[in-house]
Amino acid sequence: MDRDPVLIDLALQGGGSHGAFAWGVLDRLLEEPWLKIAGISGTSAGAMNAAVLADGWTEGGAQGARAALEKYWRLVSRAAAFSPLQRSPLDRLMGRWSLDASPAYIAFDLMSRLVSPYNLNPLDLHPLRDILAASIDFERLARSPIKLFVTATKVRTGRGRIFRNAEITADVLLASACLPTMFRAIEIDGEAYWDGGFAGNPTITPLVRETDAHDSIIIQINPTERPEIPRSAADILNRLNEISFNSPLAKELRMIALLRQVVDPGGGEGARWAEMRAHRIKSDLLAEYGASSKLNAEWAFVDALRREGRRAAGEFLDRHGDDLGKRSTTDLDALLAEC
């Protein structure tokens, strides 16, 4: 059935290999010719997905974007096959995707808490650097019709910086995904950067202010709620990380909700905030995987996450496809009641 085009923005959270869930969502959305992507904001794994999609789109439209995303994740999975961080025989026997019982993971996790990455990784090796070089033409990305906004956190000030198309390089993407206990800070123009999730995961404001779309779809990876209180050390740290990396998004959405209530919708800057329509795609299944599974990029796991992303996106389109271009499906005003 033919539909009038709807211009959308995408906001992609980070989360290691769980970013394959977002790949699945994107893969499904790209099958809909009536959805036109104006801009993408991404952090960490979300930044990788965003850059790969935009570059692939510039070369070959929606099909080019889908092919580029699959190539990228297959390269990630192939590289992971040579990593010492593998599931233990017990994890495999129990059908668990976590690395919690992996001797290499346990040793690495302990060392990362006690030893600086400047000592653990004296050669400053990064497994994604070559993969990004093989996956993205950064000169072509600079002229992509899709506006990109990649967030990284300045180590010196703790404030986020947003990089746009012409500024994006492999180092920018690595900076956006730089977990400080695992990797050295990435230096760009003399400034050191850590993971963008500390400042914006992802950053929504530039989507509202700098694109022509009024519908923003947030693809959320990190669970916002968990019914049980964590009791083990691993579960406590996992929940702390989830709260830390969800907090910037929650605060920004509350700020947007407040602006929508006080701005003048009659025109100018105020109209853009008043006209914003928010949507969210997520999956409860991701809450079942522990933090260590974010370092598991086995193809079977990556593909399972992709399929779950496609399922979640298909469900969203079935339930809310007709709402796109007309109304929000996420109540931002409800966030103000939580303050």
PDB file of C-alpha atoms in Angstrom, residues 109-312:
ATOM      1  CA  ASP A 109      37.212  -7.563  34.376  1.00  0.00           C
ATOM      2  CA  LEU A 110      39.369  -7.748  37.501  1.00  0.00           C
ATOM      3  CA  MET A 111      42.418  -6.243  35.798  1.00  0.00           C
ATOM      4  CA  SER A 112      40.358  -3.378  34.327  1.00  0.00           C
ATOM      5  CA  ARG A 113      39.339  -2.392  37.864  1.00  0.00           C
ATOM      6  CA  LEU A 114      42.900  -2.441  39.185  1.00  0.00           C
ATOM      7  CA  VAL A 115      45.140  -1.490  36.253  1.00  0.00           C
ATOM      8  CA  SER A 116      44.895   1.507  33.944  1.00  0.00           C
ATOM      9  CA  PRO A 117      44.328   0.851  30.218  1.00  0.00           C
ATOM     10  CA  TYR A 118      47.428   2.969  29.676  1.00  0.00           C
ATOM     11  CA  ASN A 119      49.355   0.070  31.249  1.00  0.00           C
ATOM     12  CA  LEU A 120      47.190  -2.803  30.041  1.00  0.00           C
ATOM     13  CA  ASN A 121      47.267  -1.627  26.408  1.00  0.00           C
ATOM     14  CA  PRO A 122      50.617   0.146  25.923  1.00  0.00           C
ATOM     15  CA  LEU A 123      50.349  -0.034  22.104  1.00  0.00           C
ATOM     16  CA  ASP A 124      46.876   1.544  22.175  1.00  0.00           C
ATOM     17  CA  LEU A 125      45.382  -1.184  20.007  1.00  0.00           C
ATOM     18  CA  HIS A 126      41.665  -0.991  19.231  1.00  0.00           C
ATOM     19  CA  PRO A 127      39.841  -3.920  17.625  1.00  0.00           C
ATOM     20  CA  LEU A 128      37.315  -1.682  15.847  1.00  0.00           C
ATOM     21  CA  ARG A 129      39.748   0.650  14.100  1.00  0.00           C
ATOM     22  CA  ASP A 130      40.403  -1.604  11.100  1.00  0.00           C
ATOM     23  CA  ILE A 131      36.742  -2.630  10.935  1.00  0.00           C
ATOM     24  CA  LEU A 132      35.644   0.994  10.671  1.00  0.00           C
ATOM     25  CA  ALA A 133      38.215   1.647   7.954  1.00  0.00           C
ATOM     26  CA  ALA A 134      36.824  -1.304   5.988  1.00  0.00           C
ATOM     27  CA  SER A 135      33.185  -0.319   6.559  1.00  0.00           C
ATOM     28  CA  ILE A 136      32.986   3.459   6.065  1.00  0.00           C
ATOM     29  CA  ASP A 137      34.186   5.905   3.419  1.00  0.00           C
ATOM     30  CA  PHE A 138      34.480   8.998   5.610  1.00  0.00           C
ATOM     31  CA  GLU A 139      34.850  11.394   2.668  1.00  0.00           C
ATOM     32  CA  ARG A 140      31.578  10.076   1.267  1.00  0.00           C
ATOM     33  CA  LEU A 141      29.989  10.220   4.722  1.00  0.00           C
ATOM     34  CA  ALA A 142      30.754  13.940   4.880  1.00  0.00           C
ATOM     35  CA  ARG A 143      28.369  14.568   1.985  1.00  0.00           C
ATOM     36  CA  SER A 144      25.633  12.168   3.046  1.00  0.00           C
ATOM     37  CA  PRO A 145      22.094  13.604   2.779  1.00  0.00           C
ATOM     38  CA  ILE A 146      21.419  12.132   6.236  1.00  0.00           C
ATOM     39  CA  LYS A 147      22.549  14.480   8.995  1.00  0.00           C
ATOM     40  CA  LEU A 148      24.636  12.735  11.659  1.00  0.00           C
ATOM     41  CA  PHE A 149      25.188  13.762  15.269  1.00  0.00           C
ATOM     42  CA  VAL A 150      27.749  11.703  17.208  1.00  0.00           C
ATOM     43  CA  THR A 151      28.279  12.393  20.903  1.00  0.00           C
ATOM     44  CA  ALA A 152      31.533  11.969  22.843  1.00  0.00           C
ATOM     45  CA  THR A 153      32.398  13.188  26.349  1.00  0.00           C
ATOM     46  CA  LYS A 154      35.268  15.581  27.026  1.00  0.00           C
ATOM     47  CA  VAL A 155      37.422  14.093  29.767  1.00  0.00           C
ATOM     48  CA  ARG A 156      38.653  17.495  30.920  1.00  0.00           C
ATOM     49  CA  THR A 157      35.228  19.117  31.439  1.00  0.00           C
ATOM     50  CA  GLY A 158      32.791  16.193  31.502  1.00  0.00           C
ATOM     51  CA  ARG A 159      30.689  17.947  28.879  1.00  0.00           C
ATOM     52  CA  GLY A 160      29.511  16.350  25.665  1.00  0.00           C
ATOM     53  CA  ARG A 161      30.597  17.366  22.204  1.00  0.00           C
ATOM     54  CA  ILE A 162      28.483  16.665  19.138  1.00  0.00           C
ATOM     55  CA  PHE A 163      30.332  15.830  15.923  1.00  0.00           C
ATOM     56  CA  ARG A 164      28.586  16.315  12.587  1.00  0.00           C
ATOM     57  CA  ASN A 165      29.091  14.649   9.197  1.00  0.00           C
ATOM     58  CA  ALA A 166      32.170  16.495   7.968  1.00  0.00           C
ATOM     59  CA  GLU A 167      33.857  16.136  11.377  1.00  0.00           C
ATOM     60  CA  ILE A 168      33.304  12.397  11.760  1.00  0.00           C
ATOM     61  CA  THR A 169      36.339  10.128  11.490  1.00  0.00           C
ATOM     62  CA  ALA A 170      37.231   6.705  12.838  1.00  0.00           C
ATOM     63  CA  ASP A 171      38.700   8.418  15.901  1.00  0.00           C
ATOM     64  CA  VAL A 172      35.416  10.265  16.525  1.00  0.00           C
ATOM     65  CA  LEU A 173      33.482   6.982  16.461  1.00  0.00           C
ATOM     66  CA  LEU A 174      36.055   5.310  18.711  1.00  0.00           C
ATOM     67  CA  ALA A 175      35.852   8.257  21.093  1.00  0.00           C
ATOM     68  CA  SER A 176      32.087   7.911  21.274  1.00  0.00           C
ATOM     69  CA  ALA A 177      32.573   4.266  22.320  1.00  0.00           C
ATOM     70  CA  CYS A 178      35.597   4.724  24.581  1.00  0.00           C
ATOM     71  CA  LEU A 179      34.908   3.057  27.925  1.00  0.00           C
ATOM     72  CA  PRO A 180      37.581   4.562  30.218  1.00  0.00           C
ATOM     73  CA  THR A 181      38.353   1.319  32.088  1.00  0.00           C
ATOM     74  CA  MET A 182      38.978  -0.531  28.816  1.00  0.00           C
ATOM     75  CA  PHE A 183      40.587   1.946  26.442  1.00  0.00           C
ATOM     76  CA  ARG A 184      42.804   5.004  26.544  1.00  0.00           C
ATOM     77  CA  ALA A 185      41.036   8.293  25.989  1.00  0.00           C
ATOM     78  CA  ILE A 186      40.842   9.201  22.300  1.00  0.00           C
ATOM     79  CA  GLU A 187      42.497  12.507  21.486  1.00  0.00           C
ATOM     80  CA  ILE A 188      40.944  14.717  18.803  1.00  0.00           C
ATOM     81  CA  ASP A 189      42.422  18.137  18.096  1.00  0.00           C
ATOM     82  CA  GLY A 190      44.257  18.039  21.418  1.00  0.00           C
ATOM     83  CA  GLU A 191      41.115  17.194  23.462  1.00  0.00           C
ATOM     84  CA  ALA A 192      40.707  13.823  25.188  1.00  0.00           C
ATOM     85  CA  TYR A 193      37.357  12.049  24.913  1.00  0.00           C
ATOM     86  CA  TRP A 194      35.546   9.175  26.612  1.00  0.00           C
ATOM     87  CA  ASP A 195      32.304   7.359  25.820  1.00  0.00           C
ATOM     88  CA  GLY A 196      29.513   9.696  24.777  1.00  0.00           C
ATOM     89  CA  GLY A 197      27.041   7.816  26.978  1.00  0.00           C
ATOM     90  CA  PHE A 198      28.190   9.845  29.979  1.00  0.00           C
ATOM     91  CA  ALA A 199      26.887  13.048  28.333  1.00  0.00           C
ATOM     92  CA  GLY A 200      24.147  11.977  25.915  1.00  0.00           C
ATOM     93  CA  ASN A 201      22.939   8.481  25.112  1.00  0.00           C
ATOM     94  CA  PRO A 202      21.932   9.605  22.554  1.00  0.00           C
ATOM     95  CA  THR A 203      21.625  13.395  22.281  1.00  0.00           C
ATOM     96  CA  ILE A 204      18.173  14.449  21.050  1.00  0.00           C
ATOM     97  CA  THR A 205      18.404  18.256  20.883  1.00  0.00           C
ATOM     98  CA  PRO A 206      20.220  18.569  17.520  1.00  0.00           C
ATOM     99  CA  LEU A 207      17.612  16.343  15.871  1.00  0.00           C
ATOM    100  CA  VAL A 208      14.887  18.800  16.902  1.00  0.00           C
ATOM    101  CA  ARG A 209      16.844  21.923  16.067  1.00  0.00           C
ATOM    102  CA  GLU A 210      18.736  20.988  12.890  1.00  0.00           C
ATOM    103  CA  THR A 211      16.567  18.664  10.787  1.00  0.00           C
ATOM    104  CA  ASP A 212      13.223  19.063   9.034  1.00  0.00           C
ATOM    105  CA  ALA A 213      11.674  15.986  10.652  1.00  0.00           C
ATOM    106  CA  HIS A 214       9.135  16.240  13.471  1.00  0.00           C
ATOM    107  CA  ASP A 215       9.078  12.523  14.377  1.00  0.00           C
ATOM    108  CA  SER A 216      11.998  11.211  16.453  1.00  0.00           C
ATOM    109  CA  ILE A 217      12.255   7.455  17.011  1.00  0.00           C
ATOM    110  CA  ILE A 218      14.431   6.459  19.971  1.00  0.00           C
ATOM    111  CA  ILE A 219      15.898   2.962  19.671  1.00  0.00           C
ATOM    112  CA  GLN A 220      16.600   2.060  23.274  1.00  0.00           C
ATOM    113  CA  ILE A 221      19.025  -0.669  24.290  1.00  0.00           C
ATOM    114  CA  ASN A 222      19.595  -0.116  28.012  1.00  0.00           C
ATOM    115  CA  PRO A 223      16.651  -1.179  30.218  1.00  0.00           C
ATOM    116  CA  THR A 224      15.089   1.717  32.103  1.00  0.00           C
ATOM    117  CA  GLU A 225      13.474  -0.436  34.767  1.00  0.00           C
ATOM    118  CA  ARG A 226      14.214  -3.740  36.488  1.00  0.00           C
ATOM    119  CA  PRO A 227      11.665  -5.339  38.817  1.00  0.00           C
ATOM    120  CA  GLU A 228      14.185  -6.903  41.192  1.00  0.00           C
ATOM    121  CA  ILE A 229      16.782  -5.262  43.420  1.00  0.00           C
ATOM    122  CA  PRO A 230      20.285  -6.388  42.330  1.00  0.00           C
ATOM    123  CA  ARG A 231      22.158  -8.238  45.070  1.00  0.00           C
ATOM    124  CA  SER A 232      25.270  -9.759  43.538  1.00  0.00           C
ATOM    125  CA  ALA A 233      28.294  -7.540  42.897  1.00  0.00           C
ATOM    126  CA  ALA A 234      28.010  -8.106  39.140  1.00  0.00           C
ATOM    127  CA  ASP A 235      24.294  -7.280  39.087  1.00  0.00           C
ATOM    128  CA  ILE A 236      24.838  -4.128  41.154  1.00  0.00           C
ATOM    129  CA  LEU A 237      27.536  -2.857  38.803  1.00  0.00           C
ATOM    130  CA  ASN A 238      25.384  -3.744  35.799  1.00  0.00           C
ATOM    131  CA  ARG A 239      22.461  -1.735  37.165  1.00  0.00           C
ATOM    132  CA  LEU A 240      24.723   1.194  38.038  1.00  0.00           C
ATOM    133  CA  ASN A 241      25.932   1.271  34.440  1.00  0.00           C
ATOM    134  CA  GLU A 242      22.375   1.114  33.100  1.00  0.00           C
ATOM    135  CA  ILE A 243      21.274   4.007  35.296  1.00  0.00           C
ATOM    136  CA  SER A 244      24.376   6.054  34.423  1.00  0.00           C
ATOM    137  CA  PHE A 245      23.937   5.593  30.686  1.00  0.00           C
ATOM    138  CA  ASN A 246      20.171   6.156  30.713  1.00  0.00           C
ATOM    139  CA  SER A 247      20.297   9.258  32.903  1.00  0.00           C
ATOM    140  CA  PRO A 248      21.422  11.783  30.224  1.00  0.00           C
ATOM    141  CA  LEU A 249      18.626  10.666  27.884  1.00  0.00           C
ATOM    142  CA  ALA A 250      15.993  10.850  30.637  1.00  0.00           C
ATOM    143  CA  LYS A 251      17.131  14.347  31.665  1.00  0.00           C
ATOM    144  CA  GLU A 252      17.116  15.616  28.092  1.00  0.00           C
ATOM    145  CA  LEU A 253      13.651  14.214  27.410  1.00  0.00           C
ATOM    146  CA  ARG A 254      12.375  15.915  30.577  1.00  0.00           C
ATOM    147  CA  MET A 255      13.934  19.172  29.397  1.00  0.00           C
ATOM    148  CA  ILE A 256      12.235  18.780  26.018  1.00  0.00           C
ATOM    149  CA  ALA A 257       8.902  18.035  27.721  1.00  0.00           C
ATOM    150  CA  LEU A 258       9.257  21.214  29.781  1.00  0.00           C
ATOM    151  CA  LEU A 259      10.157  23.295  26.721  1.00  0.00           C
ATOM    152  CA  ARG A 260       7.103  21.973  24.896  1.00  0.00           C
ATOM    153  CA  GLN A 261       4.923  23.305  27.708  1.00  0.00           C
ATOM    154  CA  VAL A 262       6.401  26.801  27.901  1.00  0.00           C
ATOM    155  CA  VAL A 263       7.465  27.740  24.366  1.00  0.00           C
ATOM    156  CA  ASP A 264       5.361  29.765  21.975  1.00  0.00           C
ATOM    157  CA  PRO A 265       4.222  27.336  19.255  1.00  0.00           C
ATOM    158  CA  GLY A 266       3.350  30.185  16.929  1.00  0.00           C
ATOM    159  CA  GLY A 267       6.585  30.089  14.983  1.00  0.00           C
ATOM    160  CA  GLY A 268      10.369  30.192  15.021  1.00  0.00           C
ATOM    161  CA  GLU A 269      12.432  28.088  17.423  1.00  0.00           C
ATOM    162  CA  GLY A 270       9.493  27.447  19.724  1.00  0.00           C
ATOM    163  CA  ALA A 271       7.470  25.788  16.983  1.00  0.00           C
ATOM    164  CA  ARG A 272      10.110  23.119  16.476  1.00  0.00           C
ATOM    165  CA  TRP A 273       9.901  22.008  20.115  1.00  0.00           C
ATOM    166  CA  ALA A 274       6.103  22.177  20.172  1.00  0.00           C
ATOM    167  CA  GLU A 275       5.821  20.078  17.009  1.00  0.00           C
ATOM    168  CA  MET A 276       8.198  17.313  18.084  1.00  0.00           C
ATOM    169  CA  ARG A 277       6.613  13.852  18.101  1.00  0.00           C
ATOM    170  CA  ALA A 278       8.419  11.199  20.155  1.00  0.00           C
ATOM    171  CA  HIS A 279       8.445   7.435  19.645  1.00  0.00           C
ATOM    172  CA  ARG A 280      10.386   4.597  21.228  1.00  0.00           C
ATOM    173  CA  ILE A 281      11.363   1.088  20.116  1.00  0.00           C
ATOM    174  CA  LYS A 282      12.739  -1.278  22.737  1.00  0.00           C
ATOM    175  CA  SER A 283      12.629  -4.911  23.829  1.00  0.00           C
ATOM    176  CA  ASP A 284      12.213  -6.461  27.260  1.00  0.00           C
ATOM    177  CA  LEU A 285      14.392  -9.329  26.060  1.00  0.00           C
ATOM    178  CA  LEU A 286      17.534  -7.189  26.365  1.00  0.00           C
ATOM    179  CA  ALA A 287      16.986  -6.947  30.117  1.00  0.00           C
ATOM    180  CA  GLU A 288      17.572 -10.701  30.355  1.00  0.00           C
ATOM    181  CA  TYR A 289      21.188 -10.366  29.210  1.00  0.00           C
ATOM    182  CA  GLY A 290      23.859  -9.323  31.686  1.00  0.00           C
ATOM    183  CA  ALA A 291      26.482  -6.644  31.133  1.00  0.00           C
ATOM    184  CA  SER A 292      29.148  -9.165  30.086  1.00  0.00           C
ATOM    185  CA  SER A 293      27.050 -10.195  27.076  1.00  0.00           C
ATOM    186  CA  LYS A 294      27.727  -6.744  25.581  1.00  0.00           C
ATOM    187  CA  LEU A 295      31.260  -8.045  24.889  1.00  0.00           C
ATOM    188  CA  ASN A 296      29.960 -11.195  23.195  1.00  0.00           C
ATOM    189  CA  ALA A 297      29.853 -10.717  19.437  1.00  0.00           C
ATOM    190  CA  GLU A 298      29.438 -14.330  18.344  1.00  0.00           C
ATOM    191  CA  TRP A 299      27.474 -14.381  15.129  1.00  0.00           C
ATOM    192  CA  ALA A 300      24.711 -16.547  16.612  1.00  0.00           C
ATOM    193  CA  PHE A 301      24.158 -13.947  19.358  1.00  0.00           C
ATOM    194  CA  VAL A 302      24.475 -10.970  17.030  1.00  0.00           C
ATOM    195  CA  ASP A 303      21.997 -12.537  14.624  1.00  0.00           C
ATOM    196  CA  ALA A 304      19.556 -13.322  17.454  1.00  0.00           C
ATOM    197  CA  LEU A 305      19.689  -9.666  18.515  1.00  0.00           C
ATOM    198  CA  ARG A 306      19.174  -8.561  14.912  1.00  0.00           C
ATOM    199  CA  ARG A 307      16.103 -10.766  14.597  1.00  0.00           C
ATOM    200  CA  GLU A 308      14.729  -9.416  17.871  1.00  0.00           C
ATOM    201  CA  GLY A 309      15.271  -5.870  16.583  1.00  0.00           C
ATOM    202  CA  ARG A 310      13.407  -6.657  13.378  1.00  0.00           C
ATOM    203  CA  ARG A 311      10.567  -8.176  15.404  1.00  0.00           C
ATOM    204  CA  ALA A 312      10.349  -5.140  17.726  1.00  0.00           C
TER     205      ALA A 312
END
